[in-house]
Amino acid sequence: MNTTIADIGEKELLNRLKKFMRNGQINDDTAEITSFNKKLLINTDLVIENIHFSEVTTSPEDIGWKAIASNVSDLICSGSEKIISFSVGLVVPPNTNLQWVEGLYTGMKAAMNEFGGEIIGGDCSSGTNKMVSITAIGELSSLRLHRGNALPGDYIVTSGQHGLSRLGLALLTSEQLPNEVKLSQSLTKRAIKAHQRPSVPQEALKTLIKCKPKSLPWRAAGTDSSDGLLAAIEGICTSSECQAVLSQSSLPKDPDWPKNKIWDEWCLNGGEDYELVLSLPKDWANIFKSKLNSIQIIGHIKKGKPNIFWDNFEEIENYNSKRFNHFQS
Amino acid sequence: MNTTIADIGEKELLNRLKKFMRNGQINDDTAEITSFNKKLLINTDLVIENIHFSEVTTSPEDIGWKAIASNVSDLICSGSEKIISFSVGLVVPPNTNLQWVEGLYTGMKAAMNEFGGEIIGGDCSSGTNKMVSITAIGELSSLRLHRGNALPGDYIVTSGQHGLSRLGLALLTSEQLPNEVKLSQSLTKRAIKAHQRPSVPQEALKTLIKCKPKSLPWRAAGTDSSDGLLAAIEGICTSSECQAVLSQSSLPKDPDWPKNKIWDEWCLNGGEDYELVLSLPKDWANIFKSKLNSIQIIGHIKKGKPNIFWDNFEEIENYNSKRFNHFQS
């Protein structure tokens, strides 16, 4: 049961991983993809031990799932309706259990079964810390979502609740909660699922594309909220050179979410939410909201130097300093 | 001069790296590529500190160059005539000098200027050890090279000398040479260049495609010799289920290469050679050789259980155990 990678060697490791990959891929130096008459979107995500996950709190299956989900989320939130393939770079210390690696790929496969795509190749090597680098490829739909496409007058729209993953992490690590509240059982469940097995807004993108009013061009700004809701909105404001006004009463919170400023903070800056954050023409936004229950209009875009305000004109405090910075000392 | 990544933070780091990437890419979550009516080839390569390079012996510029070259080599040796793009995952400890990172990207850019392609995106994170994960994308030509395409009767052909990179490493690390010989100045120069700034067989692939006899189909086996010449031939034998017979008098050695069994070993198993190793129909092989000076016919393929022999019927000793295994303890 405790076979390590060093015990079996590189060749046998690849042999064991065969079943997770496209047929025949192991015998090939490179992978081939065909996508006639379609533009492709490419995204690379790094997942690193002790930075993005701790082996103590996260199972290899969940790490694998999340690595695929975070990548797919970026593709979807740039306008990819169809996920084609993944190339996986794996770094593990030689004393890593084979079981851990197989767990990682089992989680990746489960996510691919849900979201689409297949592993077409990659590379592996030993290293001091575990690391997974995934490059995902998807086909672009008729709608290319850019952070830089927002225009004054747009509504700010999101595909779902925010803060759940952050709460899930707190529950899983027995972290002290922001204030003493009794959480509903169903919220607890949703939060843990959001952290361990996050979904991606595939359905929302499909609906968004289908419901575009014919009179409007294919113009919408979009990004995902993997770095947090405010970070996503900030990205749109900066790239589109405009301001966002957020409705304090319309924050995209779970129905059971505790009412408190400190809890709002997790909704705004929790991160790892993997929802679509869009800037849409009003008509499109209203139709979109009518088509899917999860869709929420949370504010609007106006002219001005990039910034985010509440609808009572207060500037949102210090949000910038709360953003995730991988190199923060 | 000694600014670290932690000093400037992630945002400013990305800002500094902008100039090495496709225009406007930094503001985008994902990258877009267009390649109508062409199949694409994908390859991922990991380059890891203390496994693939040591900061003591290799400059960041050379690490960047080699990371691109090894990736491009795989694409070329699978049949890609045109390199399109690279997605780069970068992991560095927060105390890494900005100068080191800029050196790395300068080396990558120099290689892209030589071989084609551009950086279209990626991801960066902190981590305990330096690591670069590159996924390269190229367009497939009319010739798809697979390790599994060899047939009995083929000639084994390579695009250039082998062992030079291994000698270069020995010279750069003041390693004891296999036996005391006086190396020519020009060999020393070629060996160090082969190790620090390896070339890739782009010209050879173009010529190979151009010179195919019309009577023959687009069938050839091929791989690159980045893991060593014998490892490449072994890969072809295993995937194609055939045997290779190597001509002892035709080893692809530099003209100034010392004559000795121990030096032959570096030619056969040195690694990091980045040459095309092909199994070609005789007619194609002969025409190919006549078109480019660097091309050498080094043996032939015959029926039989996968194995490699010398042309005096001796089995090649222990070559398998000498192959590079990243997880060897």
XYZ file of C-alpha atoms in Angstrom:
658
model
C 0.000 0.000 0.000
C 2.900 2.382 0.599
C 4.638 2.018 -2.741
C 6.500 5.238 -3.581
C 7.343 6.732 -6.964
C 11.034 5.964 -6.347
C 10.103 2.265 -5.849
C 8.484 1.950 -9.269
C 10.449 4.502 -11.352
C 9.370 6.887 -14.074
C 8.487 4.306 -16.723
C 6.145 2.336 -14.473
C 4.626 5.567 -13.117
C 3.671 6.566 -16.665
C 2.288 3.077 -17.174
C 0.050 3.449 -14.121
C -1.178 6.852 -15.292
C -2.068 5.582 -18.782
C -5.656 4.867 -17.831
C -6.263 8.530 -17.017
C -5.149 9.725 -20.442
C -6.217 9.727 -24.044
C -5.661 6.317 -25.604
C -2.157 5.677 -26.916
C -0.874 9.005 -25.646
C 1.897 7.597 -23.487
C 3.785 6.357 -26.568
C 3.864 9.795 -28.074
C 6.262 12.681 -27.575
C 3.619 15.286 -28.305
C -0.157 15.394 -28.480
C -2.280 16.238 -31.472
C -5.492 18.232 -31.437
C -7.808 19.042 -34.302
C -10.180 21.942 -34.189
C -11.061 23.051 -37.659
C -12.476 26.529 -38.115
C -12.547 27.286 -34.409
C -10.461 29.699 -32.408
C -8.874 28.129 -29.352
C -8.405 29.493 -25.845
C -5.388 28.461 -23.778
C -4.918 28.748 -20.036
C -2.180 27.634 -17.632
C -2.687 27.214 -13.880
C -0.144 26.247 -11.256
C -1.178 24.357 -8.122
C 1.576 24.180 -5.518
C 1.864 22.380 -2.203
C 1.841 24.699 0.827
C 0.812 27.625 -1.385
C -2.443 26.516 -3.000
C -3.091 23.444 -0.879
C -1.897 21.606 2.166
C -1.695 17.843 2.033
C -2.977 17.816 5.601
C -6.341 19.392 4.786
C -6.900 18.422 1.159
C -7.165 14.949 -0.342
C -5.270 14.292 -3.608
C -8.653 13.666 -5.302
C -9.863 17.144 -4.336
C -6.562 18.739 -5.415
C -6.959 17.062 -8.823
C -10.587 18.179 -9.145
C -9.781 21.762 -8.183
C -6.776 21.971 -10.499
C -9.030 21.063 -13.440
C -11.950 23.204 -12.210
C -9.875 26.377 -11.775
C -8.470 25.977 -15.278
C -11.858 25.243 -16.845
C -13.341 28.206 -14.987
C -10.830 30.540 -16.672
C -11.662 29.102 -20.093
C -15.428 29.369 -19.551
C -15.147 32.900 -18.214
C -13.250 33.865 -21.376
C -15.993 32.410 -23.570
C -15.155 28.755 -24.119
C -18.227 26.548 -24.348
C -16.293 23.374 -25.128
C -13.262 22.101 -23.206
C -10.978 20.001 -25.414
C -7.820 18.962 -23.621
C -5.349 19.247 -20.774
C -1.571 18.921 -20.739
C -0.324 18.104 -17.237
C 3.118 18.804 -15.765
C 3.548 16.880 -12.511
C 6.333 17.395 -9.974
C 6.530 15.091 -6.947
C 9.273 14.178 -4.476
C 10.530 10.584 -5.072
C 9.151 9.470 -1.689
C 5.574 10.393 -2.714
C 3.124 7.517 -2.417
C 1.877 6.154 -5.719
C -1.567 6.213 -4.103
C -1.340 9.994 -3.773
C -0.535 10.425 -7.466
C -3.306 8.034 -8.516
C -5.688 9.937 -6.246
C -4.706 13.211 -7.922
C -5.415 11.821 -11.403
C -8.664 10.197 -10.199
C -9.850 13.644 -9.069
C -8.780 15.209 -12.373
C -10.635 12.488 -14.304
C -13.790 13.006 -12.218
C -13.691 16.728 -13.017
C -13.143 16.024 -16.728
C -16.111 13.657 -16.725
C -18.161 16.564 -15.392
C -16.726 19.478 -17.398
C -15.357 17.811 -20.563
C -11.875 17.397 -22.028
C -9.194 14.748 -21.633
C -5.520 14.576 -20.657
C -3.535 14.477 -23.880
C -0.016 14.456 -22.461
C 2.420 16.286 -20.250
C 5.657 15.781 -18.400
C 6.712 14.540 -14.986
C 9.739 15.041 -12.803
C 10.900 14.784 -9.240
C 11.231 17.928 -7.134
C 11.278 19.011 -3.489
C 7.606 20.010 -3.381
C 4.506 18.692 -5.054
C 3.343 20.812 -7.971
C 0.850 20.445 -10.785
C 0.956 22.695 -13.829
C -2.022 22.309 -16.121
C -2.505 23.897 -19.505
C -6.088 23.664 -20.687
C -7.369 24.189 -24.203
C -10.951 24.990 -25.135
C -12.874 26.074 -28.205
C -14.029 29.661 -28.288
C -17.777 30.244 -28.672
C -19.316 33.231 -30.490
C -18.727 35.270 -27.325
C -15.167 36.279 -26.431
C -15.205 37.570 -22.864
C -12.475 40.064 -21.992
C -11.980 42.062 -18.824
C -11.523 45.082 -21.069
C -14.964 45.072 -22.724
C -17.085 46.887 -20.104
C -18.902 50.125 -20.984
C -20.606 52.729 -18.794
C -24.276 51.839 -18.385
C -23.599 48.077 -18.182
C -24.957 46.009 -15.325
C -22.550 43.958 -13.226
C -23.798 40.392 -13.151
C -22.564 37.241 -11.469
C -23.507 33.591 -11.933
C -23.682 32.621 -8.271
C -22.977 32.965 -4.554
C -19.618 34.121 -3.231
C -17.759 33.360 -0.007
C -18.810 29.712 0.263
C -15.379 28.304 -0.575
C -13.750 30.568 2.031
C -16.234 29.398 4.654
C -15.604 25.791 3.608
C -11.877 26.256 4.159
C -12.517 27.709 7.622
C -14.757 24.774 8.533
C -12.269 22.209 7.236
C -9.343 23.737 9.110
C -11.378 24.423 12.291
C -10.489 28.090 11.894
C -12.224 30.496 14.265
C -15.278 31.869 12.418
C -15.538 35.692 12.082
C -18.240 35.880 14.734
C -20.149 33.322 16.700
C -23.153 32.215 14.728
C -25.042 29.013 14.319
C -24.619 27.912 10.692
C -27.382 25.883 9.080
C -26.461 22.304 8.235
C -27.197 22.866 4.579
C -24.951 25.965 4.438
C -22.154 23.968 6.070
C -22.585 21.276 3.438
C -22.659 23.757 0.550
C -19.571 25.548 1.886
C -17.526 22.364 2.200
C -18.577 21.203 -1.249
C -17.720 24.632 -2.695
C -14.235 24.326 -1.243
C -13.548 20.673 -2.044
C -15.427 20.101 -5.291
C -16.216 23.494 -6.777
C -18.446 23.654 -9.813
C -17.870 25.932 -12.809
C -20.372 28.220 -14.580
C -20.696 26.163 -17.765
C -24.500 26.260 -17.734
C -24.470 30.009 -17.122
C -22.212 30.663 -20.142
C -24.408 28.524 -22.413
C -27.509 30.410 -21.244
C -25.767 33.774 -21.621
C -24.870 32.984 -25.240
C -28.340 31.665 -26.079
C -30.218 34.625 -24.617
C -28.323 37.502 -26.225
C -30.854 39.952 -27.709
C -30.402 39.958 -31.496
C -30.175 43.732 -31.564
C -26.996 43.699 -29.445
C -23.458 42.926 -30.686
C -21.321 40.135 -29.115
C -19.839 42.548 -26.589
C -19.579 41.719 -22.894
C -16.822 41.969 -20.288
C -16.141 38.912 -18.193
C -13.724 37.148 -15.901
C -13.945 34.554 -13.149
C -13.950 35.206 -9.421
C -11.191 32.752 -8.499
C -9.266 35.601 -6.806
C -12.413 36.950 -5.157
C -15.458 38.927 -6.289
C -13.913 42.361 -5.753
C -10.687 41.347 -7.461
C -12.735 40.287 -10.498
C -14.633 43.590 -10.567
C -11.402 45.508 -10.022
C -9.889 43.665 -13.011
C -12.814 44.731 -15.200
C -12.612 48.359 -13.987
C -8.856 48.572 -14.551
C -8.862 46.935 -17.984
C -11.978 48.803 -19.157
C -11.003 52.113 -17.492
C -14.275 52.616 -15.703
C -15.883 52.571 -12.246
C -18.119 50.002 -10.610
C -21.010 50.779 -8.269
C -22.031 47.829 -6.110
C -25.430 47.495 -4.513
C -24.904 46.774 -0.821
C -28.300 45.087 -0.641
C -27.598 42.753 -3.578
C -24.394 41.033 -2.550
C -24.361 37.488 -4.007
C -24.599 35.660 -0.680
C -25.990 32.246 0.203
C -29.584 32.568 1.560
C -28.387 31.227 4.946
C -25.306 33.519 5.078
C -24.900 35.257 8.457
C -25.708 38.989 8.437
C -22.623 40.921 9.462
C -19.998 43.173 7.903
C -17.278 40.648 8.668
C -19.200 37.952 6.818
C -19.704 40.302 3.866
C -15.922 40.549 3.713
C -15.714 36.815 2.912
C -18.324 37.243 0.204
C -16.295 40.079 -1.352
C -12.752 38.758 -0.892
C -13.007 35.072 0.004
C -11.687 33.820 -3.328
C -11.819 30.447 -5.099
C -15.440 31.070 -6.078
C -15.193 30.204 -9.792
C -18.247 32.164 -10.855
C -18.726 34.328 -13.931
C -18.430 38.045 -13.192
C -19.789 40.019 -16.137
C -20.392 43.519 -17.330
C -23.423 43.310 -19.638
C -25.728 45.680 -21.510
C -28.862 46.161 -19.359
C -31.244 44.355 -21.713
C -29.023 41.328 -21.996
C -28.498 41.287 -18.195
C -32.237 41.376 -17.485
C -33.034 38.557 -19.915
C -30.099 36.527 -18.588
C -31.361 36.924 -15.016
C -34.834 35.772 -16.055
C -33.438 32.570 -17.574
C -31.443 31.198 -14.628
C -32.198 31.413 -10.914
C -28.550 31.678 -9.883
C -27.912 34.878 -11.875
C -27.691 38.093 -9.851
C -27.379 41.716 -10.898
C -25.118 43.268 -8.270
C -24.313 46.728 -9.580
C -23.508 48.849 -12.598
C -20.620 50.390 -14.485
C -20.077 54.137 -14.858
C -17.499 56.514 -16.307
C -14.524 57.453 -14.166
C -11.065 56.574 -12.917
C -10.954 52.788 -12.123
C -12.457 52.279 -8.676
C -15.287 50.502 -6.865
C -17.958 52.249 -4.771
C -20.994 51.202 -2.776
C -24.293 52.574 -4.008
C -24.246 55.040 -1.090
C -21.115 56.562 -2.728
C -18.735 55.206 -0.083
C -15.489 53.945 -1.552
C -14.935 50.299 -0.622
C -12.248 50.244 2.057
C -8.822 48.846 1.411
C -10.041 46.094 -0.855
C -6.881 46.235 -2.849
C -4.662 45.311 0.084
C -6.746 42.236 0.777
C -6.139 40.641 -2.591
C -4.208 37.435 -2.762
C -0.557 38.060 -3.586
C 1.497 34.933 -4.098
C 4.720 36.705 -3.271
C 3.561 38.538 -0.143
C 6.183 38.200 2.568
C 20.388 45.755 -8.465
C 19.224 43.202 -5.911
C 15.477 43.802 -6.073
C 13.607 40.603 -5.227
C 10.184 39.413 -6.366
C 8.868 39.912 -2.816
C 9.987 43.577 -2.993
C 7.923 44.342 -6.075
C 4.976 41.890 -5.701
C 3.062 39.881 -8.265
C 1.398 42.777 -10.087
C 4.638 44.625 -10.739
C 6.383 41.362 -11.691
C 3.788 40.788 -14.411
C 4.254 44.387 -15.487
C 7.991 43.826 -15.895
C 7.432 40.643 -17.895
C 4.956 42.315 -20.291
C 7.653 43.132 -22.830
C 8.449 39.437 -23.296
C 4.874 38.518 -24.197
C 2.331 38.962 -26.930
C 0.898 42.462 -26.911
C -1.981 43.028 -24.497
C -1.732 39.528 -23.089
C -1.202 40.542 -19.488
C -4.740 41.958 -19.289
C -6.287 38.694 -20.335
C -7.242 35.636 -18.313
C -6.673 33.279 -21.222
C -4.902 33.421 -24.559
C -6.418 33.023 -27.986
C -4.870 31.206 -30.914
C -6.173 30.835 -34.416
C -5.031 28.101 -36.687
C -7.616 27.385 -39.322
C -7.469 24.055 -41.107
C -4.300 22.928 -39.391
C -3.806 20.214 -36.829
C -1.916 21.372 -33.775
C 0.768 19.647 -31.734
C 1.048 20.280 -27.995
C 3.997 19.583 -25.724
C 4.724 20.299 -22.052
C 8.217 20.340 -20.548
C 9.218 20.912 -16.945
C 12.531 22.519 -16.049
C 13.361 22.270 -12.362
C 16.158 23.709 -10.250
C 18.627 21.103 -8.972
C 17.087 18.468 -11.280
C 17.458 19.927 -14.764
C 19.771 22.792 -13.931
C 21.870 24.236 -11.178
C 21.894 27.973 -10.708
C 25.615 27.708 -9.987
C 26.519 26.400 -13.450
C 23.757 27.783 -15.662
C 22.817 31.400 -16.285
C 19.092 32.284 -16.255
C 19.402 33.274 -19.939
C 20.653 29.783 -20.837
C 17.944 28.115 -18.724
C 15.323 30.146 -20.617
C 16.850 29.300 -24.000
C 17.045 25.582 -23.187
C 13.507 25.443 -21.810
C 12.189 26.775 -25.132
C 14.624 24.684 -27.231
C 13.745 21.368 -25.561
C 10.058 22.039 -26.086
C 10.491 23.127 -29.705
C 12.671 20.078 -30.339
C 9.806 17.791 -29.286
C 7.393 19.615 -31.577
C 9.768 19.523 -34.562
C 10.557 15.857 -34.009
C 6.831 15.119 -34.075
C 6.430 16.931 -37.392
C 5.760 20.577 -36.559
C 7.262 22.973 -39.080
C 5.783 26.090 -37.503
C 5.947 26.988 -33.817
C 3.013 29.174 -32.742
C 2.991 29.838 -29.037
C 4.133 29.125 -25.504
C 2.249 29.223 -22.211
C 4.653 29.608 -19.282
C 4.118 28.546 -15.660
C 6.784 30.119 -13.458
C 7.497 29.195 -9.832
C 10.114 31.168 -7.907
C 10.889 31.665 -4.220
C 9.947 35.219 -3.078
C 13.621 36.057 -2.445
C 14.525 35.454 -6.100
C 16.206 38.416 -7.768
C 14.084 40.176 -10.360
C 17.238 40.157 -12.497
C 17.186 36.350 -12.530
C 13.578 36.248 -13.742
C 14.249 38.889 -16.407
C 17.305 36.889 -17.496
C 15.161 33.771 -17.827
C 12.624 35.543 -20.058
C 15.424 37.217 -22.066
C 16.788 33.748 -22.859
C 13.318 32.479 -23.783
C 12.782 35.476 -26.059
C 16.155 34.931 -27.773
C 15.208 31.310 -28.478
C 11.782 32.361 -29.803
C 13.451 34.887 -32.110
C 15.480 31.976 -33.493
C 12.848 29.194 -33.577
C 9.536 31.097 -33.832
C 6.531 31.463 -31.540
C 5.640 33.901 -28.778
C 4.606 33.764 -25.122
C 0.828 34.079 -25.038
C 0.241 33.729 -21.307
C 0.773 31.562 -18.270
C 0.725 31.692 -14.517
C 3.188 32.523 -11.759
C 3.466 31.617 -8.113
C 5.943 31.444 -5.292
C 7.403 28.096 -4.235
C 10.425 26.639 -2.477
C 12.344 25.853 -5.673
C 12.578 27.515 -9.043
C 10.553 25.768 -11.736
C 9.449 26.559 -15.262
C 6.653 24.622 -16.930
C 6.241 25.418 -20.614
C 3.491 24.207 -22.889
C 4.342 24.760 -26.541
C 1.945 24.671 -29.477
C 2.940 24.169 -33.101
C 1.232 23.529 -36.413
C 1.553 20.038 -37.812
C 3.101 19.709 -41.270
C 2.162 17.022 -43.812
C 4.452 14.646 -41.923
C 3.332 13.347 -38.513
C 6.333 11.693 -36.895
C 5.537 8.954 -34.372
C 7.884 6.616 -32.544
C 5.559 3.809 -33.599
C 5.900 4.216 -37.383
C 9.110 2.261 -38.058
C 9.101 -0.752 -40.406
C 11.705 -3.474 -41.016
C 13.975 -2.425 -43.857
C 14.025 1.266 -42.813
C 17.288 3.101 -42.307
C 17.978 4.783 -38.971
C 18.884 8.391 -39.633
C 19.885 11.277 -37.409
C 20.177 14.995 -38.078
C 23.463 15.605 -36.278
C 26.268 14.843 -33.836
C 25.604 13.369 -30.406
C 27.464 13.684 -27.101
C 28.454 17.328 -27.485
C 26.057 18.612 -24.830
C 27.330 16.001 -22.348
C 30.915 17.044 -23.027
C 29.901 20.696 -22.650
C 28.434 19.961 -19.213
C 31.646 18.192 -18.158
C 33.753 21.140 -19.328
C 31.521 23.700 -17.590
C 31.536 21.813 -14.282
C 35.254 20.919 -14.484
C 34.253 17.265 -14.304
C 37.052 14.742 -14.842
C 36.944 13.730 -18.530
C 36.562 9.977 -19.311
C 40.232 9.675 -20.317
C 43.032 12.130 -20.690
C 42.944 13.597 -24.147
C 43.736 16.929 -25.671
C 40.481 18.369 -27.005
C 40.627 20.713 -29.979
C 39.656 24.312 -29.259
C 36.871 24.171 -31.794
C 35.404 20.973 -30.256
C 35.486 22.631 -26.823
C 33.618 25.611 -28.258
C 31.036 23.449 -30.030
C 30.473 21.355 -26.889
C 29.885 24.353 -24.648
C 27.534 25.937 -27.173
C 25.653 22.622 -27.519
C 25.141 22.583 -23.765
C 24.320 26.248 -23.202
C 22.515 27.280 -26.391
C 21.465 24.090 -28.171
C 19.990 24.368 -31.627
C 16.993 22.383 -32.886
C 16.630 20.440 -36.166
C 14.186 22.832 -37.843
C 16.161 22.947 -41.102
C 16.432 19.153 -41.152
C 12.665 18.680 -40.809
C 11.969 21.171 -43.613
C 14.440 19.354 -45.884
C 13.035 15.951 -44.920
C 9.528 17.056 -45.898
C 10.671 18.658 -49.157
C 12.707 15.663 -50.334
C 10.175 12.854 -49.826
C 10.055 10.724 -52.996
C 6.598 11.088 -54.534
C 6.193 7.319 -54.749
C 6.367 6.968 -50.947
C 3.544 7.673 -48.470
C 3.961 10.149 -45.565
C 5.218 7.403 -43.264
C 8.294 7.821 -41.070
C 9.106 7.159 -37.433
C 10.727 9.937 -35.483
C 11.565 11.314 -32.054
C 14.186 13.622 -30.596
C 17.344 12.592 -28.769
C 16.871 14.771 -25.698
C 17.163 11.673 -23.477
C 20.106 10.345 -25.487
C 20.587 8.666 -28.867
C 20.052 5.106 -27.624
C 16.983 6.094 -25.618
C 15.504 7.585 -28.804
C 16.220 4.420 -30.799
C 14.922 2.263 -27.950
C 11.703 4.308 -27.973
C 11.267 3.653 -31.692
C 11.991 -0.090 -31.280
C 9.561 -0.452 -28.376
C 6.728 1.520 -29.943
C 7.207 -0.042 -33.399
C 7.948 -3.568 -32.058
C 11.138 -4.056 -34.019
C 14.904 -4.266 -33.630
C 17.596 -1.741 -34.470
C 21.037 -2.600 -35.844
C 23.588 0.172 -35.332
C 26.729 0.546 -37.405
C 29.664 0.853 -35.026
C 31.654 2.705 -37.667
C 28.905 5.275 -38.323
C 28.240 6.715 -34.856
C 27.184 10.369 -35.215
C 30.270 11.864 -33.552
C 31.946 15.222 -33.948
C 34.929 14.981 -36.367
C 37.308 15.883 -33.493
C 35.696 13.425 -31.026
C 38.284 11.323 -29.132
C 38.457 7.683 -30.218
C 37.658 5.457 -27.273
C 34.830 3.230 -26.044
C 34.231 5.504 -23.072
C 33.784 8.507 -25.363
C 31.389 6.487 -27.539
C 29.296 6.047 -24.408
C 28.727 9.815 -24.235
C 27.714 9.842 -27.886
C 25.174 7.059 -27.223
C 23.832 8.122 -23.809
C 24.960 11.707 -23.191
C 21.496 13.213 -23.588
C 20.238 16.764 -24.278
C 21.206 16.444 -27.932
C 17.953 17.685 -29.514
C 18.491 16.012 -32.879
C 15.965 14.204 -35.058
C 16.244 10.415 -34.810
C 14.296 8.845 -37.673
C 13.382 5.503 -39.156
C 12.973 6.140 -42.881
C 12.400 4.108 -46.052
C 15.837 3.590 -47.713
C 15.144 5.774 -50.759
C 13.938 8.681 -48.680
C 16.919 8.283 -46.305
C 19.443 8.351 -49.165
C 17.938 11.439 -50.798
C 17.685 13.156 -47.389
C 21.383 12.462 -46.709
C 22.330 13.916 -50.097
C 20.500 17.173 -49.341
C 22.076 18.125 -45.999
C 25.650 17.570 -44.783
C 24.652 16.986 -41.182
C 22.419 13.969 -41.951
C 23.865 10.558 -41.082
C 22.581 7.050 -41.703
C 23.583 5.107 -38.604
C 21.845 1.746 -38.919
C 18.725 -0.077 -39.973
C 15.530 -1.598 -38.614
C 14.733 -5.323 -38.708
C 12.031 -7.669 -37.464
C 12.290 -8.993 -33.933
C 11.645 -8.431 -30.236
C 12.487 -4.789 -29.380
C 16.235 -4.536 -28.879
C 19.342 -2.783 -30.198
C 22.418 -4.594 -31.607
C 25.737 -3.578 -33.092
C 26.276 -4.620 -36.697
C 28.637 -7.374 -35.439
C 25.529 -8.894 -33.736
C 26.662 -7.969 -30.216
C 23.825 -6.736 -28.038
C 24.554 -3.241 -26.742
C 25.514 -3.619 -23.071
C 23.291 -2.351 -20.303
C 22.139 0.682 -22.214
C 18.807 0.569 -20.511
C 20.240 1.053 -17.042
C 22.070 4.154 -18.184
C 18.942 6.029 -19.151
C 17.971 9.133 -17.289
C 15.367 8.395 -14.611
C 14.052 11.457 -12.810
C 13.001 9.433 -9.800
C 16.169 7.371 -9.375
C 17.199 7.290 -5.740
